[in-house]
mmCIF file of C-alpha atoms in Angstrom:
data_model
loop_
_atom_site.group_PDB
_atom_site.id
_atom_site.type_symbol
_atom_site.label_atom_id
_atom_site.label_comp_id
_atom_site.label_asym_id
_atom_site.label_seq_id
_atom_site.Cartn_x
_atom_site.Cartn_y
_atom_site.Cartn_z
ATOM 1 C CA MET N 1 21.038 -55.946 7.691
ATOM 2 C CA ILE N 2 19.927 -57.937 10.672
ATOM 3 C CA CYS N 3 18.085 -61.219 10.196
ATOM 4 C CA THR N 4 17.226 -63.904 12.719
ATOM 5 C CA ILE N 5 17.029 -67.369 11.122
ATOM 6 C CA LYS N 6 16.465 -70.787 12.617
ATOM 7 C CA GLN N 7 19.457 -73.063 12.129
ATOM 8 C CA SER N 8 17.457 -75.840 10.489
ATOM 9 C CA ALA N 9 15.961 -73.428 8.012
ATOM 10 C CA LEU N 10 19.337 -71.867 7.345
ATOM 11 C CA ALA N 11 20.817 -75.250 6.545
ATOM 12 C CA ARG N 12 18.111 -75.964 3.964
ATOM 13 C CA CYS N 13 18.612 -72.508 2.503
ATOM 14 C CA VAL N 14 22.362 -72.896 2.080
ATOM 15 C CA ASN N 15 22.232 -76.447 0.676
ATOM 16 C CA GLY N 16 20.138 -75.295 -2.235
ATOM 17 C CA LEU N 17 21.968 -72.013 -2.822
ATOM 18 C CA GLY N 18 24.886 -71.792 -5.257
ATOM 19 C CA SER N 19 28.095 -70.253 -3.987
ATOM 20 C CA ASP N 20 28.286 -67.731 -6.835
ATOM 21 C CA SER N 21 24.736 -66.546 -6.237
ATOM 22 C CA LEU N 22 25.410 -66.232 -2.539
ATOM 23 C CA LEU N 23 28.658 -64.351 -3.014
ATOM 24 C CA GLN N 24 27.146 -61.909 -5.483
ATOM 25 C CA ARG N 25 24.567 -60.965 -2.885
ATOM 26 C CA ARG N 26 26.903 -60.449 0.020
ATOM 27 C CA THR N 27 26.948 -57.006 1.653
ATOM 28 C CA ALA N 28 29.842 -54.923 2.827
ATOM 29 C CA TYR N 29 29.337 -56.333 6.299
ATOM 30 C CA PRO N 30 31.569 -59.262 7.292
ATOM 31 C CA ILE N 31 29.887 -62.691 7.112
ATOM 32 C CA ARG N 32 29.761 -64.629 10.339
ATOM 33 C CA ARG N 33 30.665 -68.207 9.541
ATOM 34 C CA SER N 34 28.388 -71.016 10.670
ATOM 35 C CA SER N 35 29.145 -74.672 11.133
ATOM 36 C CA PHE N 36 26.334 -75.416 8.684
ATOM 37 C CA LEU N 37 28.016 -73.585 5.808
ATOM 38 C CA PRO N 38 30.398 -75.369 3.422
ATOM 39 C CA PRO N 39 33.967 -74.000 3.246
ATOM 40 C CA LEU N 40 34.360 -70.986 0.988
ATOM 41 C CA GLU N 41 37.490 -69.520 -0.539
ATOM 42 C CA ALA N 42 37.741 -66.038 0.921
ATOM 43 C CA GLN N 43 40.129 -64.849 -1.794
ATOM 44 C CA SER N 44 37.629 -65.612 -4.558
ATOM 45 C CA LEU N 45 34.911 -63.371 -3.118
ATOM 46 C CA PRO N 46 34.227 -60.494 -5.498
ATOM 47 C CA LYS N 47 33.703 -57.005 -4.112
ATOM 48 C CA SER N 48 30.042 -56.166 -3.859
ATOM 49 C CA SER N 49 28.651 -53.180 -5.715
ATOM 50 C CA LEU N 50 25.604 -53.035 -3.444
ATOM 51 C CA SER N 51 25.404 -49.750 -1.503
ATOM 52 C CA VAL N 52 24.501 -50.094 2.143
ATOM 53 C CA SER N 53 24.510 -46.393 2.902
ATOM 54 C CA LYS N 54 20.711 -46.574 3.007
ATOM 55 C CA PRO N 55 18.760 -48.773 5.397
ATOM 56 C CA LEU N 56 17.492 -52.110 4.047
ATOM 57 C CA HIS N 57 14.471 -54.049 5.167
ATOM 58 C CA VAL N 58 14.400 -57.812 4.721
ATOM 59 C CA SER N 59 10.998 -59.337 4.089
ATOM 60 C CA SER N 60 11.485 -62.279 1.633
ATOM 61 C CA ILE N 61 14.227 -64.337 -0.004
ATOM 62 C CA ASP N 62 12.324 -65.120 -3.199
ATOM 63 C CA GLY N 63 14.622 -64.650 -6.174
ATOM 64 C CA LEU N 64 17.870 -65.248 -4.290
ATOM 65 C CA GLY N 65 18.526 -68.432 -6.231
ATOM 66 C CA LEU N 66 16.952 -70.947 -3.878
ATOM 67 C CA VAL N 67 16.159 -74.314 -5.405
ATOM 68 C CA LYS N 68 13.169 -74.796 -3.171
ATOM 69 C CA PRO N 69 11.263 -71.831 -1.862
ATOM 70 C CA LEU N 70 11.024 -71.668 1.878
ATOM 71 C CA LYS N 71 7.787 -71.406 3.705
ATOM 72 C CA SER N 72 7.019 -69.063 6.545
ATOM 73 C CA GLU N 73 10.289 -69.620 8.346
ATOM 74 C CA ILE N 74 12.334 -67.073 6.373
ATOM 75 C CA ARG N 75 11.299 -63.897 4.510
ATOM 76 C CA CYS N 76 14.212 -61.979 3.090
ATOM 77 C CA ASN N 77 13.064 -59.674 0.255
ATOM 78 C CA ALA N 78 15.318 -56.590 0.467
ATOM 79 C CA TYR N 79 14.254 -53.127 -0.578
ATOM 80 C CA GLU N 80 15.301 -49.599 0.198
ATOM 81 C CA ALA N 81 13.461 -47.973 3.087
ATOM 82 C CA ASP N 82 11.470 -44.799 2.482
ATOM 83 C CA ARG N 83 13.504 -41.677 2.992
ATOM 84 C CA SER N 84 12.075 -39.752 5.940
ATOM 85 C CA GLN N 85 12.132 -35.978 6.102
ATOM 86 C CA PRO N 86 14.881 -34.316 8.123
ATOM 87 C CA VAL N 87 13.978 -33.221 11.629
ATOM 88 C CA GLU N 88 14.666 -29.599 10.710
ATOM 89 C CA ALA N 89 12.121 -29.712 7.883
ATOM 90 C CA GLN N 90 9.492 -31.221 10.161
ATOM 91 C CA ASP N 91 10.109 -28.542 12.806
ATOM 92 C CA ALA N 92 9.860 -25.832 10.158
ATOM 93 C CA LYS N 93 6.517 -27.179 8.977
ATOM 94 C CA LEU N 94 5.173 -27.342 12.537
ATOM 95 C CA GLU N 95 6.349 -23.789 13.215
ATOM 96 C CA ALA N 96 4.745 -22.552 9.987
ATOM 97 C CA ALA N 97 1.463 -24.269 10.891
ATOM 98 C CA LYS N 98 1.553 -22.678 14.341
ATOM 99 C CA ARG N 99 2.089 -19.225 12.849
ATOM 100 C CA VAL N 100 -0.829 -19.705 10.483
ATOM 101 C CA LYS N 101 -3.021 -20.759 13.405
ATOM 102 C CA ILE N 102 -1.999 -17.715 15.454
ATOM 103 C CA GLY N 103 -2.595 -15.478 12.440
ATOM 104 C CA ILE N 104 -6.109 -16.855 12.083
ATOM 105 C CA TYR N 105 -6.724 -16.267 15.791
ATOM 106 C CA PHE N 106 -5.524 -12.670 15.527
ATOM 107 C CA ALA N 107 -7.509 -11.882 12.376
ATOM 108 C CA THR N 108 -10.672 -13.366 13.903
ATOM 109 C CA TRP N 109 -10.087 -11.549 17.184
ATOM 110 C CA TRP N 110 -9.665 -8.159 15.509
ATOM 111 C CA ALA N 111 -12.603 -8.637 13.140
ATOM 112 C CA LEU N 112 -14.973 -9.688 15.920
ATOM 113 C CA ASN N 113 -13.831 -6.784 18.084
ATOM 114 C CA VAL N 114 -14.468 -4.271 15.310
ATOM 115 C CA VAL N 115 -17.957 -5.666 14.691
ATOM 116 C CA PHE N 116 -18.748 -5.597 18.415
ATOM 117 C CA ASN N 117 -17.684 -1.969 18.807
ATOM 118 C CA ILE N 118 -19.769 -0.895 15.823
ATOM 119 C CA TYR N 119 -22.949 -2.571 17.026
ATOM 120 C CA ASN N 120 -22.307 -1.588 20.625
ATOM 121 C CA LYS N 121 -22.088 2.071 19.641
ATOM 122 C CA LYS N 122 -25.242 1.788 17.511
ATOM 123 C CA VAL N 123 -27.129 0.322 20.472
ATOM 124 C CA LEU N 124 -25.841 2.933 22.926
ATOM 125 C CA ASN N 125 -26.737 5.792 20.586
ATOM 126 C CA ALA N 126 -30.339 4.597 20.412
ATOM 127 C CA TYR N 127 -30.562 3.064 23.891
ATOM 128 C CA PRO N 128 -28.308 4.899 26.378
ATOM 129 C CA TYR N 129 -28.397 2.325 29.155
ATOM 130 C CA PRO N 130 -24.818 1.003 29.463
ATOM 131 C CA TRP N 131 -25.492 -1.021 32.613
ATOM 132 C CA LEU N 132 -28.180 -3.118 30.923
ATOM 133 C CA THR N 133 -26.144 -3.359 27.722
ATOM 134 C CA SER N 134 -23.183 -4.697 29.701
ATOM 135 C CA THR N 135 -25.434 -7.182 31.498
ATOM 136 C CA LEU N 136 -26.898 -8.476 28.244
ATOM 137 C CA SER N 137 -23.402 -9.045 26.840
ATOM 138 C CA LEU N 138 -22.416 -11.228 29.788
ATOM 139 C CA ALA N 139 -25.781 -13.018 29.854
ATOM 140 C CA CYS N 140 -25.575 -13.918 26.163
ATOM 141 C CA GLY N 141 -22.063 -15.321 26.503
ATOM 142 C CA SER N 142 -22.984 -17.322 29.596
ATOM 143 C CA LEU N 143 -26.025 -18.800 27.839
ATOM 144 C CA MET N 144 -23.968 -19.722 24.780
ATOM 145 C CA MET N 145 -21.420 -21.592 26.876
ATOM 146 C CA LEU N 146 -24.050 -23.400 28.967
ATOM 147 C CA ILE N 147 -25.668 -24.661 25.761
ATOM 148 C CA SER N 148 -22.250 -25.713 24.415
ATOM 149 C CA TRP N 149 -21.532 -27.692 27.569
ATOM 150 C CA ALA N 150 -25.011 -29.276 27.663
ATOM 151 C CA THR N 151 -24.803 -30.388 24.025
ATOM 152 C CA ARG N 152 -21.162 -31.464 24.453
ATOM 153 C CA ILE N 153 -19.993 -29.125 21.698
ATOM 154 C CA ALA N 154 -17.408 -28.006 24.239
ATOM 155 C CA GLU N 155 -16.146 -30.000 27.181
ATOM 156 C CA ALA N 156 -17.283 -28.581 30.512
ATOM 157 C CA PRO N 157 -14.460 -27.599 32.864
ATOM 158 C CA LYS N 158 -13.812 -29.432 36.101
ATOM 159 C CA THR N 159 -13.928 -26.815 38.830
ATOM 160 C CA ASP N 160 -14.121 -26.733 42.599
ATOM 161 C CA PHE N 161 -14.760 -24.189 45.320
ATOM 162 C CA GLU N 162 -11.129 -23.099 45.335
ATOM 163 C CA PHE N 163 -11.335 -22.297 41.632
ATOM 164 C CA TRP N 164 -14.341 -20.010 42.069
ATOM 165 C CA LYS N 165 -12.776 -18.437 45.122
ATOM 166 C CA THR N 166 -9.669 -17.407 43.207
ATOM 167 C CA LEU N 167 -11.808 -16.334 40.241
ATOM 168 C CA PHE N 168 -13.977 -13.967 42.287
ATOM 169 C CA PRO N 169 -11.586 -10.963 42.481
ATOM 170 C CA VAL N 170 -10.834 -11.419 38.785
ATOM 171 C CA ALA N 171 -14.574 -11.295 38.049
ATOM 172 C CA VAL N 172 -15.037 -8.155 40.165
ATOM 173 C CA ALA N 173 -12.294 -6.327 38.276
ATOM 174 C CA HIS N 174 -13.597 -7.626 34.940
ATOM 175 C CA THR N 175 -17.115 -6.408 35.740
ATOM 176 C CA ILE N 176 -15.923 -2.912 36.669
ATOM 177 C CA GLY N 177 -13.740 -2.654 33.580
ATOM 178 C CA HIS N 178 -16.500 -3.877 31.273
ATOM 179 C CA VAL N 179 -19.147 -1.498 32.620
ATOM 180 C CA ALA N 180 -16.753 1.469 32.725
ATOM 181 C CA ALA N 181 -15.760 0.963 29.084
ATOM 182 C CA THR N 182 -19.422 0.702 28.032
ATOM 183 C CA VAL N 183 -20.278 3.883 29.951
ATOM 184 C CA SER N 184 -17.395 5.617 28.198
ATOM 185 C CA MET N 185 -18.587 4.569 24.752
ATOM 186 C CA SER N 186 -22.104 5.764 25.545
ATOM 187 C CA LYS N 187 -20.734 9.292 26.091
ATOM 188 C CA VAL N 188 -17.895 9.710 23.559
ATOM 189 C CA ALA N 189 -16.777 8.343 20.203
ATOM 190 C CA VAL N 190 -15.503 4.784 20.013
ATOM 191 C CA SER N 191 -12.164 6.038 18.696
ATOM 192 C CA PHE N 192 -11.681 8.330 21.700
ATOM 193 C CA THR N 193 -12.455 5.543 24.187
ATOM 194 C CA HIS N 194 -9.882 3.245 22.582
ATOM 195 C CA ILE N 195 -7.268 5.986 22.391
ATOM 196 C CA ILE N 196 -7.567 6.457 26.140
ATOM 197 C CA LYS N 197 -7.628 2.698 26.693
ATOM 198 C CA SER N 198 -4.336 2.408 24.833
ATOM 199 C CA GLY N 199 -2.832 3.968 27.969
ATOM 200 C CA GLU N 200 -3.473 0.767 29.942
ATOM 201 C CA PRO N 201 0.262 -0.160 30.005
ATOM 202 C CA ALA N 202 0.984 3.027 31.955
ATOM 203 C CA PHE N 203 -1.499 1.976 34.640
ATOM 204 C CA SER N 204 -0.006 -1.513 34.661
ATOM 205 C CA VAL N 205 3.527 -0.233 35.297
ATOM 206 C CA LEU N 206 2.467 2.295 37.931
ATOM 207 C CA VAL N 207 0.315 -0.163 39.859
ATOM 208 C CA SER N 208 2.968 -2.880 39.720
ATOM 209 C CA ARG N 209 5.684 -0.454 40.794
ATOM 210 C CA PHE N 210 3.989 1.327 43.694
ATOM 211 C CA LEU N 211 1.587 -1.323 44.982
ATOM 212 C CA LEU N 212 3.463 -4.557 44.234
ATOM 213 C CA GLY N 213 7.042 -3.254 44.425
ATOM 214 C CA GLU N 214 8.021 -4.614 41.001
ATOM 215 C CA THR N 215 10.793 -2.967 39.015
ATOM 216 C CA PHE N 216 11.149 -2.730 35.246
ATOM 217 C CA PRO N 217 13.942 -1.962 32.773
ATOM 218 C CA ALA N 218 14.556 1.663 31.827
ATOM 219 C CA GLY N 219 13.026 1.067 28.390
ATOM 220 C CA VAL N 220 9.658 0.286 29.968
ATOM 221 C CA TYR N 221 9.588 3.563 31.897
ATOM 222 C CA LEU N 222 10.687 5.506 28.817
ATOM 223 C CA SER N 223 7.859 3.979 26.777
ATOM 224 C CA LEU N 224 5.352 5.527 29.200
ATOM 225 C CA VAL N 225 6.299 9.019 28.024
ATOM 226 C CA PRO N 226 4.750 8.711 24.532
ATOM 227 C CA ILE N 227 1.824 6.725 25.939
ATOM 228 C CA ILE N 228 0.851 9.364 28.501
ATOM 229 C CA GLY N 229 1.754 12.272 26.240
ATOM 230 C CA GLY N 230 -0.146 10.884 23.254
ATOM 231 C CA CYS N 231 -3.282 10.137 25.295
ATOM 232 C CA ALA N 232 -3.183 13.626 26.817
ATOM 233 C CA LEU N 233 -2.774 15.262 23.410
ATOM 234 C CA ALA N 234 -5.647 13.243 21.957
ATOM 235 C CA ALA N 235 -7.906 14.056 24.923
ATOM 236 C CA VAL N 236 -7.222 17.787 24.836
ATOM 237 C CA THR N 237 -7.890 18.037 21.104
ATOM 238 C CA GLU N 238 -10.970 15.756 21.102
ATOM 239 C CA LEU N 239 -13.918 17.637 19.602
ATOM 240 C CA ASN N 240 -16.518 15.589 21.502
ATOM 241 C CA PHE N 241 -14.715 15.515 24.843
ATOM 242 C CA ASN N 242 -16.858 14.381 27.766
ATOM 243 C CA MET N 243 -15.574 14.002 31.307
ATOM 244 C CA THR N 244 -17.791 10.992 32.059
ATOM 245 C CA GLY N 245 -16.567 9.242 28.911
ATOM 246 C CA PHE N 246 -12.955 10.101 29.722
ATOM 247 C CA MET N 247 -13.190 8.869 33.323
ATOM 248 C CA GLY N 248 -14.983 5.708 32.234
ATOM 249 C CA ALA N 249 -12.083 4.788 29.949
ATOM 250 C CA MET N 250 -9.562 5.581 32.700
ATOM 251 C CA ILE N 251 -11.426 3.467 35.272
ATOM 252 C CA SER N 252 -11.643 0.650 32.741
ATOM 253 C CA ASN N 253 -7.859 0.766 32.305
ATOM 254 C CA LEU N 254 -7.282 0.554 36.050
ATOM 255 C CA ALA N 255 -9.811 -2.248 36.513
ATOM 256 C CA PHE N 256 -8.341 -4.388 33.754
ATOM 257 C CA VAL N 257 -4.862 -3.958 35.233
ATOM 258 C CA PHE N 258 -6.092 -5.379 38.535
ATOM 259 C CA ARG N 259 -7.928 -8.111 36.646
ATOM 260 C CA ASN N 260 -4.673 -9.205 35.058
ATOM 261 C CA ILE N 261 -2.843 -9.080 38.401
ATOM 262 C CA PHE N 262 -5.507 -11.148 40.171
ATOM 263 C CA SER N 263 -5.631 -13.577 37.273
ATOM 264 C CA LYS N 264 -1.875 -14.196 37.360
ATOM 265 C CA ARG N 265 -1.885 -14.702 41.120
ATOM 266 C CA GLY N 266 -4.989 -16.827 41.458
ATOM 267 C CA MET N 267 -4.930 -19.044 38.382
ATOM 268 C CA LYS N 268 -1.446 -20.525 38.675
ATOM 269 C CA GLY N 269 -1.570 -24.275 38.296
ATOM 270 C CA LYS N 270 -5.224 -24.330 37.178
ATOM 271 C CA SER N 271 -5.925 -26.622 34.231
ATOM 272 C CA VAL N 272 -8.872 -24.733 32.714
ATOM 273 C CA SER N 273 -8.580 -23.809 29.037
ATOM 274 C CA GLY N 274 -8.813 -20.217 27.882
ATOM 275 C CA MET N 275 -12.291 -20.674 26.402
ATOM 276 C CA ASN N 276 -13.759 -22.254 29.538
ATOM 277 C CA TYR N 277 -11.895 -19.843 31.777
ATOM 278 C CA TYR N 278 -13.538 -16.870 30.117
ATOM 279 C CA ALA N 279 -16.921 -18.639 30.214
ATOM 280 C CA CYS N 280 -16.646 -19.076 33.983
ATOM 281 C CA LEU N 281 -15.475 -15.471 34.283
ATOM 282 C CA SER N 282 -18.538 -14.254 32.350
ATOM 283 C CA MET N 283 -20.949 -16.231 34.510
ATOM 284 C CA LEU N 284 -19.502 -14.960 37.757
ATOM 285 C CA SER N 285 -19.380 -11.387 36.439
ATOM 286 C CA LEU N 286 -23.034 -11.675 35.420
ATOM 287 C CA LEU N 287 -24.005 -12.632 38.964
ATOM 288 C CA ILE N 288 -22.065 -9.670 40.319
ATOM 289 C CA LEU N 289 -23.343 -7.109 37.803
ATOM 290 C CA THR N 290 -27.075 -7.926 37.647
ATOM 291 C CA PRO N 291 -28.151 -6.482 41.040
ATOM 292 C CA PHE N 292 -26.099 -3.309 40.468
ATOM 293 C CA ALA N 293 -27.605 -2.828 37.006
ATOM 294 C CA ILE N 294 -31.110 -3.119 38.448
ATOM 295 C CA ALA N 295 -30.273 -0.653 41.214
ATOM 296 C CA VAL N 296 -28.649 1.953 38.943
ATOM 297 C CA GLU N 297 -31.066 1.914 35.997
ATOM 298 C CA GLY N 298 -33.997 -0.383 36.777
ATOM 299 C CA PRO N 299 -36.640 -2.199 34.709
ATOM 300 C CA GLN N 300 -38.864 0.870 34.328
ATOM 301 C CA MET N 301 -36.154 2.887 32.609
ATOM 302 C CA TRP N 302 -35.238 -0.103 30.468
ATOM 303 C CA ALA N 303 -38.829 -0.647 29.298
ATOM 304 C CA ALA N 304 -39.393 3.016 28.422
ATOM 305 C CA GLY N 305 -36.092 3.235 26.575
ATOM 306 C CA TRP N 306 -36.786 0.009 24.711
ATOM 307 C CA GLN N 307 -40.126 1.245 23.376
ATOM 308 C CA LYS N 308 -38.532 4.501 22.259
ATOM 309 C CA ALA N 309 -35.693 2.712 20.474
ATOM 310 C CA ILE N 310 -38.065 0.325 18.688
ATOM 311 C CA SER N 311 -40.274 3.205 17.551
ATOM 312 C CA GLU N 312 -37.277 5.153 16.203
ATOM 313 C CA ILE N 313 -35.097 2.370 14.788
ATOM 314 C CA GLY N 314 -37.581 -0.396 14.122
ATOM 315 C CA PRO N 315 -36.988 -4.159 14.325
ATOM 316 C CA HIS N 316 -33.336 -3.670 13.338
ATOM 317 C CA PHE N 317 -32.690 -2.516 16.880
ATOM 318 C CA ILE N 318 -33.309 -6.026 18.214
ATOM 319 C CA TRP N 319 -30.675 -7.354 15.816
ATOM 320 C CA TRP N 320 -28.243 -4.679 16.994
ATOM 321 C CA VAL N 321 -28.668 -5.734 20.628
ATOM 322 C CA ALA N 322 -28.276 -9.428 19.785
ATOM 323 C CA ALA N 323 -25.238 -8.777 17.606
ATOM 324 C CA GLN N 324 -23.368 -6.665 20.161
ATOM 325 C CA SER N 325 -24.040 -9.292 22.846
ATOM 326 C CA VAL N 326 -22.914 -12.250 20.727
ATOM 327 C CA PHE N 327 -19.850 -10.551 19.262
ATOM 328 C CA TYR N 328 -18.734 -9.307 22.671
ATOM 329 C CA HIS N 329 -18.506 -12.853 23.943
ATOM 330 C CA LEU N 330 -16.952 -14.217 20.756
ATOM 331 C CA TYR N 331 -14.135 -11.688 20.529
ATOM 332 C CA ASN N 332 -13.223 -12.137 24.189
ATOM 333 C CA GLN N 333 -13.390 -15.908 23.862
ATOM 334 C CA VAL N 334 -11.078 -15.902 20.840
ATOM 335 C CA SER N 335 -8.651 -13.571 22.636
ATOM 336 C CA TYR N 336 -8.424 -15.976 25.579
ATOM 337 C CA MET N 337 -8.027 -18.910 23.183
ATOM 338 C CA SER N 338 -5.162 -17.119 21.444
ATOM 339 C CA LEU N 339 -3.543 -16.440 24.816
ATOM 340 C CA ASP N 340 -3.292 -20.222 25.229
ATOM 341 C CA GLN N 341 -1.160 -20.399 22.083
ATOM 342 C CA ILE N 342 1.122 -17.363 22.385
ATOM 343 C CA SER N 343 3.261 -15.549 24.902
ATOM 344 C CA PRO N 344 1.955 -12.532 26.867
ATOM 345 C CA LEU N 345 4.317 -10.312 24.849
ATOM 346 C CA THR N 346 2.818 -11.414 21.532
ATOM 347 C CA PHE N 347 -0.661 -11.014 23.002
ATOM 348 C CA SER N 348 0.179 -7.452 24.058
ATOM 349 C CA ILE N 349 1.342 -6.611 20.538
ATOM 350 C CA GLY N 350 -1.831 -8.112 19.104
ATOM 351 C CA ASN N 351 -3.923 -6.071 21.529
ATOM 352 C CA THR N 352 -2.174 -2.900 20.350
ATOM 353 C CA MET N 353 -2.869 -3.702 16.714
ATOM 354 C CA LYS N 354 -6.478 -4.471 17.619
ATOM 355 C CA ARG N 355 -6.957 -0.940 18.955
ATOM 356 C CA ILE N 356 -5.618 0.506 15.706
ATOM 357 C CA SER N 357 -8.146 -1.489 13.683
ATOM 358 C CA VAL N 358 -11.009 -0.425 15.972
ATOM 359 C CA ILE N 359 -10.024 3.267 15.946
ATOM 360 C CA VAL N 360 -9.634 3.440 12.162
ATOM 361 C CA SER N 361 -12.800 1.463 11.371
ATOM 362 C CA SER N 362 -14.959 3.445 13.827
ATOM 363 C CA ILE N 363 -13.749 6.766 12.396
ATOM 364 C CA ILE N 364 -14.647 5.593 8.883
ATOM 365 C CA ILE N 365 -18.037 4.079 9.733
ATOM 366 C CA PHE N 366 -19.309 6.786 12.109
ATOM 367 C CA HIS N 367 -17.649 9.661 10.211
ATOM 368 C CA THR N 368 -15.997 10.866 13.398
ATOM 369 C CA PRO N 369 -14.363 14.272 12.887
ATOM 370 C CA VAL N 370 -10.650 14.060 13.682
ATOM 371 C CA ARG N 371 -8.215 16.933 13.771
ATOM 372 C CA PRO N 372 -4.662 16.345 12.583
ATOM 373 C CA VAL N 373 -3.297 17.051 16.040
ATOM 374 C CA ASN N 374 -5.811 14.589 17.506
ATOM 375 C CA ALA N 375 -4.671 11.904 15.073
ATOM 376 C CA LEU N 376 -1.061 12.695 15.961
ATOM 377 C CA GLY N 377 -1.788 12.197 19.666
ATOM 378 C CA ALA N 378 -3.440 8.844 18.953
ATOM 379 C CA ALA N 379 -0.495 7.727 16.819
ATOM 380 C CA ILE N 380 2.007 8.716 19.529
ATOM 381 C CA ALA N 381 0.049 6.855 22.210
ATOM 382 C CA ILE N 382 -0.198 3.692 20.111
ATOM 383 C CA LEU N 383 3.490 3.892 19.229
ATOM 384 C CA GLY N 384 4.306 4.139 22.938
ATOM 385 C CA THR N 385 2.160 1.072 23.593
ATOM 386 C CA PHE N 386 4.088 -0.860 20.947
ATOM 387 C CA LEU N 387 7.424 0.244 22.430
ATOM 388 C CA TYR N 388 6.190 -0.849 25.845
ATOM 389 C CA SER N 389 5.354 -4.321 24.537
ATOM 390 C CA GLN N 390 8.864 -4.585 23.092
ATOM 391 C CA ALA N 391 10.654 -3.320 26.222
ATOM 392 C CA LYS N 392 8.669 -5.290 28.801
ATOM 393 C CA PRO N 393 10.544 -8.436 29.912
#
């Protein structure tokens, strides 16, 4: 117990305080004698039963036997301090809260991705213009973020010319990968596209090894065997195989590998959050994609196809287009937000599990015919992807 007391006040306190009362309230700490205190017989001091193993806080001396209560000069009321939780318990609670947050991110990410793929396939079945569909997805996300920044729902990022310069190659690769995947889904089943896209780790290792000179542990190379073998088995046994759909998924894999490489190289040291980073990426990709979409398909084809889709589907088609555009941006935004909270390894595992949810849900909803050998190939490829995520340093 530590207490700072003015000498004059201490003198008044001691003069009115009986020796017995004072001695009964002594602590286990030795008493420093003062010239103001009367002589005491040390041998007559009884042993105190007061435990000082817990911290004490002194706030008032009322009830200590003072003849005259002191004013504001001394406050000595002693009570036991609140017991704080151990550091280990606090760390455990923080870790549990973080896991719950990551779990919510993952569940939201997978759910949004499943919804996007369902509506995207519905739109492409009725309106086979993947270039415009891809453009609308990017345009919707860009508009949503601009409104969020203007209304201050989200804080706008602070960027400069160097930021956009390093983002440009990332946006080019993202645009190619996005369009290629949409072209693939316009030609084949959603499940087949995602089975082929589960082979992305193989492209990542091969590109990093032969173009960047990086080396990997033996386990990484061994994990490529089930990935490549499973994708090949699933492709050969696919009932609705289409070369354009197959090549679109393969090109998408390659493009997203380069997107990740450019992103790692160019964004080091940048202080832009995952949500705003993807928003900027969408806007730049939209600027890149729009002229190519006009050149490949064109407004005349879009208008004719739109009238046909409305006549066949009805007003629900407009909702399908809006839903696939909104959910595309949301699932990508949540994935980038989760990447802020987790390691790349955990993100890779989550991406693998996402493909499983998309493949299974699309087969159920669209009644996609699947042979047992085709399902086996998909399972082998996904297992290889999981092994890759575990073996990669």
